[in-house]
Amino acid sequence: VLFRSEACEFTDLQGNLWLFGGDGQLWADLWKFDPVTAEWAWMGGPQTASACGNYGIKGVPAATNWPGSHAYGAYTFVDNSGIFWLFGGWGVDVNCNVGAMNDLWRFDPSTLTWTWMSGDNTNGQPGVYGTYQVFDPLNHPGGKLEGASSWVDNNNNLWLFGGESSGGVQWNDMWKYDIASNQWA
């Protein structure tokens, strides 16, 4: 693994560490570290820096789907089923432009496939707030980096709080994502 800072980290149900992206040159590769053997394995993704995203179709997993390079405080989650989730961060979008992202990705470590689940495939997008505490298919957080906090509750919902948008605006909004309905509130 090359030097990188603010990579996206996950720990699978077997205790392996996974790293996606990170800065050093904005990466989009995926690595797995086995603490038993103390060895890294490259699990996929481009071997070049500043890689553009390949989004595919929302909600449809495919071997060709891949988030663009992501770093700088992207929100990471591991749900109760061991699925990895990635939201936002400073990244490279489908048009190869760099900025604060609001894309939500699902990664299944058993099939090594990514699925673009929510948000936009271009950076700098504003949030769609809708009605307070009401899930809606149109709702989603705006582009964020330097994520303040993210977690998964006992009902397998993803939560994120705060962060920073392009231009240094600080946010204190809290979002809840219902995995079952694929909706934000």
PDB file of C-alpha atoms in Angstrom:
ATOM      1  CA  VAL A   1       0.000   0.000   0.000  1.00  0.00           C
ATOM      2  CA  LEU A   2       1.437   3.364  -1.028  1.00  0.00           C
ATOM      3  CA  PHE A   3       1.448   6.295   1.386  1.00  0.00           C
ATOM      4  CA  ARG A   4      -1.990   7.763   1.839  1.00  0.00           C
ATOM      5  CA  SER A   5      -3.816   9.885   4.373  1.00  0.00           C
ATOM      6  CA  GLU A   6      -7.499  10.071   5.248  1.00  0.00           C
ATOM      7  CA  ALA A   7      -8.331   6.801   3.508  1.00  0.00           C
ATOM      8  CA  CYS A   8     -11.729   5.141   3.967  1.00  0.00           C
ATOM      9  CA  GLU A   9     -11.504   2.279   6.454  1.00  0.00           C
ATOM     10  CA  PHE A  10     -13.692  -0.755   7.116  1.00  0.00           C
ATOM     11  CA  THR A  11     -13.303  -3.819   9.337  1.00  0.00           C
ATOM     12  CA  ASP A  12     -15.057  -6.954   8.098  1.00  0.00           C
ATOM     13  CA  LEU A  13     -16.788  -9.557  10.286  1.00  0.00           C
ATOM     14  CA  GLN A  14     -13.603 -11.690  10.266  1.00  0.00           C
ATOM     15  CA  GLY A  15     -11.482  -8.848  11.663  1.00  0.00           C
ATOM     16  CA  ASN A  16      -9.678  -7.950   8.429  1.00  0.00           C
ATOM     17  CA  LEU A  17      -8.958  -4.283   7.767  1.00  0.00           C
ATOM     18  CA  TRP A  18      -9.982  -2.821   4.404  1.00  0.00           C
ATOM     19  CA  LEU A  19      -8.716   0.482   2.971  1.00  0.00           C
ATOM     20  CA  PHE A  20     -10.256   2.350   0.076  1.00  0.00           C
ATOM     21  CA  GLY A  21      -8.764   5.429  -1.534  1.00  0.00           C
ATOM     22  CA  GLY A  22      -7.042   8.122   0.452  1.00  0.00           C
ATOM     23  CA  ASP A  23      -4.834  11.028  -0.380  1.00  0.00           C
ATOM     24  CA  GLY A  24      -1.239  11.087  -1.368  1.00  0.00           C
ATOM     25  CA  GLN A  25      -2.522  11.581  -4.902  1.00  0.00           C
ATOM     26  CA  LEU A  26      -6.234  10.733  -4.470  1.00  0.00           C
ATOM     27  CA  TRP A  27      -6.569   6.975  -4.860  1.00  0.00           C
ATOM     28  CA  ALA A  28      -9.524   4.704  -5.687  1.00  0.00           C
ATOM     29  CA  ASP A  29      -7.939   1.313  -5.056  1.00  0.00           C
ATOM     30  CA  LEU A  30      -9.135  -1.208  -2.473  1.00  0.00           C
ATOM     31  CA  TRP A  31      -6.814  -3.128  -0.154  1.00  0.00           C
ATOM     32  CA  LYS A  32      -7.374  -5.830   2.475  1.00  0.00           C
ATOM     33  CA  PHE A  33      -5.047  -6.404   5.441  1.00  0.00           C
ATOM     34  CA  ASP A  34      -5.084  -9.788   7.178  1.00  0.00           C
ATOM     35  CA  PRO A  35      -3.913  -9.292  10.784  1.00  0.00           C
ATOM     36  CA  VAL A  36      -3.130 -13.021  11.152  1.00  0.00           C
ATOM     37  CA  THR A  37      -0.619 -13.089   8.292  1.00  0.00           C
ATOM     38  CA  ALA A  38       0.227  -9.359   8.536  1.00  0.00           C
ATOM     39  CA  GLU A  39      -0.066  -9.112   4.748  1.00  0.00           C
ATOM     40  CA  TRP A  40      -1.842  -6.720   2.392  1.00  0.00           C
ATOM     41  CA  ALA A  41      -3.742  -7.851  -0.717  1.00  0.00           C
ATOM     42  CA  TRP A  42      -4.878  -5.597  -3.545  1.00  0.00           C
ATOM     43  CA  MET A  43      -8.602  -6.323  -3.969  1.00  0.00           C
ATOM     44  CA  GLY A  44      -9.362  -4.149  -6.978  1.00  0.00           C
ATOM     45  CA  GLY A  45      -9.702  -0.682  -8.350  1.00  0.00           C
ATOM     46  CA  PRO A  46      -7.529   1.471 -10.562  1.00  0.00           C
ATOM     47  CA  GLN A  47      -3.801   1.566 -10.008  1.00  0.00           C
ATOM     48  CA  THR A  48      -3.671   5.224 -11.018  1.00  0.00           C
ATOM     49  CA  ALA A  49      -4.298   8.357  -8.980  1.00  0.00           C
ATOM     50  CA  SER A  50      -7.292  10.674  -9.411  1.00  0.00           C
ATOM     51  CA  ALA A  51      -9.458   7.979 -10.993  1.00  0.00           C
ATOM     52  CA  CYS A  52     -12.924   8.992 -12.191  1.00  0.00           C
ATOM     53  CA  GLY A  53     -15.946   7.164 -10.835  1.00  0.00           C
ATOM     54  CA  ASN A  54     -17.777   4.497 -12.831  1.00  0.00           C
ATOM     55  CA  TYR A  55     -21.260   4.727 -11.335  1.00  0.00           C
ATOM     56  CA  GLY A  56     -23.329   2.368 -13.424  1.00  0.00           C
ATOM     57  CA  ILE A  57     -27.063   2.359 -12.600  1.00  0.00           C
ATOM     58  CA  LYS A  58     -28.293   3.337  -9.119  1.00  0.00           C
ATOM     59  CA  GLY A  59     -29.161   0.283  -7.068  1.00  0.00           C
ATOM     60  CA  VAL A  60     -27.632  -2.222  -9.500  1.00  0.00           C
ATOM     61  CA  PRO A  61     -24.409  -3.974  -8.411  1.00  0.00           C
ATOM     62  CA  ALA A  62     -21.874  -4.636 -11.147  1.00  0.00           C
ATOM     63  CA  ALA A  63     -18.245  -5.669 -11.367  1.00  0.00           C
ATOM     64  CA  THR A  64     -17.606  -2.549 -13.470  1.00  0.00           C
ATOM     65  CA  ASN A  65     -19.000  -0.126 -10.849  1.00  0.00           C
ATOM     66  CA  TRP A  66     -16.364   1.718  -8.852  1.00  0.00           C
ATOM     67  CA  PRO A  67     -16.361   4.938  -6.836  1.00  0.00           C
ATOM     68  CA  GLY A  68     -13.926   7.537  -8.041  1.00  0.00           C
ATOM     69  CA  SER A  69     -11.027   8.461  -5.793  1.00  0.00           C
ATOM     70  CA  HIS A  70     -12.233   9.426  -2.297  1.00  0.00           C
ATOM     71  CA  ALA A  71     -10.428  10.854   0.738  1.00  0.00           C
ATOM     72  CA  TYR A  72     -10.625  13.609   3.332  1.00  0.00           C
ATOM     73  CA  GLY A  73     -13.185  12.505   5.839  1.00  0.00           C
ATOM     74  CA  ALA A  74     -15.529  10.342   3.810  1.00  0.00           C
ATOM     75  CA  TYR A  75     -18.099   8.696   6.064  1.00  0.00           C
ATOM     76  CA  THR A  76     -17.718   4.925   6.412  1.00  0.00           C
ATOM     77  CA  PHE A  77     -20.069   2.327   7.870  1.00  0.00           C
ATOM     78  CA  VAL A  78     -20.183  -1.444   8.258  1.00  0.00           C
ATOM     79  CA  ASP A  79     -23.796  -2.546   8.581  1.00  0.00           C
ATOM     80  CA  ASN A  80     -25.082  -5.397  10.743  1.00  0.00           C
ATOM     81  CA  SER A  81     -24.701  -7.821   7.799  1.00  0.00           C
ATOM     82  CA  GLY A  82     -21.037  -6.949   7.211  1.00  0.00           C
ATOM     83  CA  ILE A  83     -21.709  -4.807   4.125  1.00  0.00           C
ATOM     84  CA  PHE A  84     -19.488  -1.727   3.739  1.00  0.00           C
ATOM     85  CA  TRP A  85     -20.989   1.704   3.025  1.00  0.00           C
ATOM     86  CA  LEU A  86     -19.177   4.843   1.856  1.00  0.00           C
ATOM     87  CA  PHE A  87     -20.614   8.365   1.723  1.00  0.00           C
ATOM     88  CA  GLY A  88     -19.073  11.525   0.360  1.00  0.00           C
ATOM     89  CA  GLY A  89     -15.647  12.913   1.112  1.00  0.00           C
ATOM     90  CA  TRP A  90     -13.329  14.801  -1.201  1.00  0.00           C
ATOM     91  CA  GLY A  91     -13.493  12.834  -4.401  1.00  0.00           C
ATOM     92  CA  VAL A  92     -13.345  12.522  -8.151  1.00  0.00           C
ATOM     93  CA  ASP A  93     -16.725  12.351  -9.862  1.00  0.00           C
ATOM     94  CA  VAL A  94     -17.947  10.739 -13.089  1.00  0.00           C
ATOM     95  CA  ASN A  95     -16.640  13.733 -15.094  1.00  0.00           C
ATOM     96  CA  CYS A  96     -13.197  13.517 -13.456  1.00  0.00           C
ATOM     97  CA  ASN A  97     -13.785  16.743 -11.488  1.00  0.00           C
ATOM     98  CA  VAL A  98     -12.654  16.986  -7.861  1.00  0.00           C
ATOM     99  CA  GLY A  99     -14.827  18.290  -5.004  1.00  0.00           C
ATOM    100  CA  ALA A 100     -17.106  17.442  -2.070  1.00  0.00           C
ATOM    101  CA  MET A 101     -19.158  14.364  -2.962  1.00  0.00           C
ATOM    102  CA  ASN A 102     -22.588  13.206  -1.767  1.00  0.00           C
ATOM    103  CA  ASP A 103     -22.569   9.763  -3.358  1.00  0.00           C
ATOM    104  CA  LEU A 104     -23.534   6.748  -1.240  1.00  0.00           C
ATOM    105  CA  TRP A 105     -21.945   3.421  -2.176  1.00  0.00           C
ATOM    106  CA  ARG A 106     -22.529  -0.136  -0.957  1.00  0.00           C
ATOM    107  CA  PHE A 107     -19.696  -2.674  -1.143  1.00  0.00           C
ATOM    108  CA  ASP A 108     -20.257  -6.389  -0.624  1.00  0.00           C
ATOM    109  CA  PRO A 109     -16.952  -7.976   0.464  1.00  0.00           C
ATOM    110  CA  SER A 110     -18.229 -11.474  -0.399  1.00  0.00           C
ATOM    111  CA  THR A 111     -18.769 -10.603  -4.083  1.00  0.00           C
ATOM    112  CA  LEU A 112     -16.303  -7.677  -4.336  1.00  0.00           C
ATOM    113  CA  THR A 113     -18.964  -5.542  -6.048  1.00  0.00           C
ATOM    114  CA  TRP A 114     -19.857  -1.890  -5.576  1.00  0.00           C
ATOM    115  CA  THR A 115     -23.363  -0.450  -5.928  1.00  0.00           C
ATOM    116  CA  TRP A 116     -24.132   3.262  -6.246  1.00  0.00           C
ATOM    117  CA  MET A 117     -27.139   3.644  -3.947  1.00  0.00           C
ATOM    118  CA  SER A 118     -27.924   7.336  -3.531  1.00  0.00           C
ATOM    119  CA  GLY A 119     -26.764  10.884  -4.141  1.00  0.00           C
ATOM    120  CA  ASP A 120     -25.211  12.422  -7.212  1.00  0.00           C
ATOM    121  CA  ASN A 121     -22.371  11.354  -9.491  1.00  0.00           C
ATOM    122  CA  THR A 122     -21.033  14.924  -9.687  1.00  0.00           C
ATOM    123  CA  ASN A 123     -19.398  16.897  -6.887  1.00  0.00           C
ATOM    124  CA  GLY A 124     -20.553  20.017  -5.041  1.00  0.00           C
ATOM    125  CA  GLN A 125     -24.240  19.112  -4.994  1.00  0.00           C
ATOM    126  CA  PRO A 126     -26.527  20.672  -2.348  1.00  0.00           C
ATOM    127  CA  GLY A 127     -28.635  18.604   0.019  1.00  0.00           C
ATOM    128  CA  VAL A 128     -32.329  17.964  -0.492  1.00  0.00           C
ATOM    129  CA  TYR A 129     -33.828  18.157   2.987  1.00  0.00           C
ATOM    130  CA  GLY A 130     -37.532  17.522   2.438  1.00  0.00           C
ATOM    131  CA  THR A 131     -39.733  17.359   5.541  1.00  0.00           C
ATOM    132  CA  TYR A 132     -38.035  17.057   8.938  1.00  0.00           C
ATOM    133  CA  GLN A 133     -37.751  13.392  10.048  1.00  0.00           C
ATOM    134  CA  VAL A 134     -39.690  12.098   7.023  1.00  0.00           C
ATOM    135  CA  PHE A 135     -38.040   9.627   4.652  1.00  0.00           C
ATOM    136  CA  ASP A 136     -38.386  10.517   0.982  1.00  0.00           C
ATOM    137  CA  PRO A 137     -36.735   9.123  -2.167  1.00  0.00           C
ATOM    138  CA  LEU A 138     -35.739  12.680  -3.165  1.00  0.00           C
ATOM    139  CA  ASN A 139     -33.920  13.491   0.111  1.00  0.00           C
ATOM    140  CA  HIS A 140     -30.148  13.291   0.382  1.00  0.00           C
ATOM    141  CA  PRO A 141     -27.319  15.117   2.155  1.00  0.00           C
ATOM    142  CA  GLY A 142     -25.258  17.615   0.212  1.00  0.00           C
ATOM    143  CA  GLY A 143     -21.640  17.069  -0.752  1.00  0.00           C
ATOM    144  CA  LYS A 144     -19.525  16.698   2.409  1.00  0.00           C
ATOM    145  CA  LEU A 145     -15.982  16.038   3.460  1.00  0.00           C
ATOM    146  CA  GLU A 146     -14.214  15.895   6.816  1.00  0.00           C
ATOM    147  CA  GLY A 147     -17.088  13.856   8.216  1.00  0.00           C
ATOM    148  CA  ALA A 148     -17.758  14.522  11.871  1.00  0.00           C
ATOM    149  CA  SER A 149     -19.383  11.216  12.818  1.00  0.00           C
ATOM    150  CA  SER A 150     -21.032   8.140  11.301  1.00  0.00           C
ATOM    151  CA  TRP A 151     -22.537   5.015  12.828  1.00  0.00           C
ATOM    152  CA  VAL A 152     -24.981   2.121  12.313  1.00  0.00           C
ATOM    153  CA  ASP A 153     -27.834   1.631  14.794  1.00  0.00           C
ATOM    154  CA  ASN A 154     -29.329  -1.676  16.021  1.00  0.00           C
ATOM    155  CA  ASN A 155     -32.017  -1.461  13.314  1.00  0.00           C
ATOM    156  CA  ASN A 156     -29.331  -1.335  10.602  1.00  0.00           C
ATOM    157  CA  ASN A 157     -29.863   2.333   9.729  1.00  0.00           C
ATOM    158  CA  LEU A 158     -26.892   4.485   8.727  1.00  0.00           C
ATOM    159  CA  TRP A 159     -26.435   7.822  10.505  1.00  0.00           C
ATOM    160  CA  LEU A 160     -24.142  10.721   9.703  1.00  0.00           C
ATOM    161  CA  PHE A 161     -23.582  14.054  11.391  1.00  0.00           C
ATOM    162  CA  GLY A 162     -21.904  17.283  10.370  1.00  0.00           C
ATOM    163  CA  GLY A 163     -18.981  17.749   8.072  1.00  0.00           C
ATOM    164  CA  GLU A 164     -17.775  20.426   5.723  1.00  0.00           C
ATOM    165  CA  SER A 165     -18.872  21.319   2.209  1.00  0.00           C
ATOM    166  CA  SER A 166     -16.823  22.829  -0.599  1.00  0.00           C
ATOM    167  CA  GLY A 167     -15.738  26.319   0.355  1.00  0.00           C
ATOM    168  CA  GLY A 168     -15.250  25.438   4.028  1.00  0.00           C
ATOM    169  CA  VAL A 169     -18.889  25.729   5.178  1.00  0.00           C
ATOM    170  CA  GLN A 170     -19.340  23.747   8.416  1.00  0.00           C
ATOM    171  CA  TRP A 171     -22.543  21.715   8.872  1.00  0.00           C
ATOM    172  CA  ASN A 172     -24.288  20.381  11.976  1.00  0.00           C
ATOM    173  CA  ASP A 173     -27.086  18.499  10.225  1.00  0.00           C
ATOM    174  CA  MET A 174     -27.908  14.900  11.102  1.00  0.00           C
ATOM    175  CA  TRP A 175     -29.093  12.385   8.525  1.00  0.00           C
ATOM    176  CA  LYS A 176     -30.538   8.884   8.785  1.00  0.00           C
ATOM    177  CA  TYR A 177     -30.467   6.419   5.879  1.00  0.00           C
ATOM    178  CA  ASP A 178     -32.911   3.499   5.887  1.00  0.00           C
ATOM    179  CA  ILE A 179     -31.156   0.661   4.052  1.00  0.00           C
ATOM    180  CA  ALA A 180     -34.402  -1.273   3.509  1.00  0.00           C
ATOM    181  CA  SER A 181     -36.209   1.601   1.756  1.00  0.00           C
ATOM    182  CA  ASN A 182     -33.089   3.252   0.249  1.00  0.00           C
ATOM    183  CA  GLN A 183     -34.256   6.627   1.597  1.00  0.00           C
ATOM    184  CA  TRP A 184     -32.826   9.483   3.668  1.00  0.00           C
ATOM    185  CA  ALA A 185     -34.472  11.619   6.367  1.00  0.00           C
TER     186      ALA A 185
END
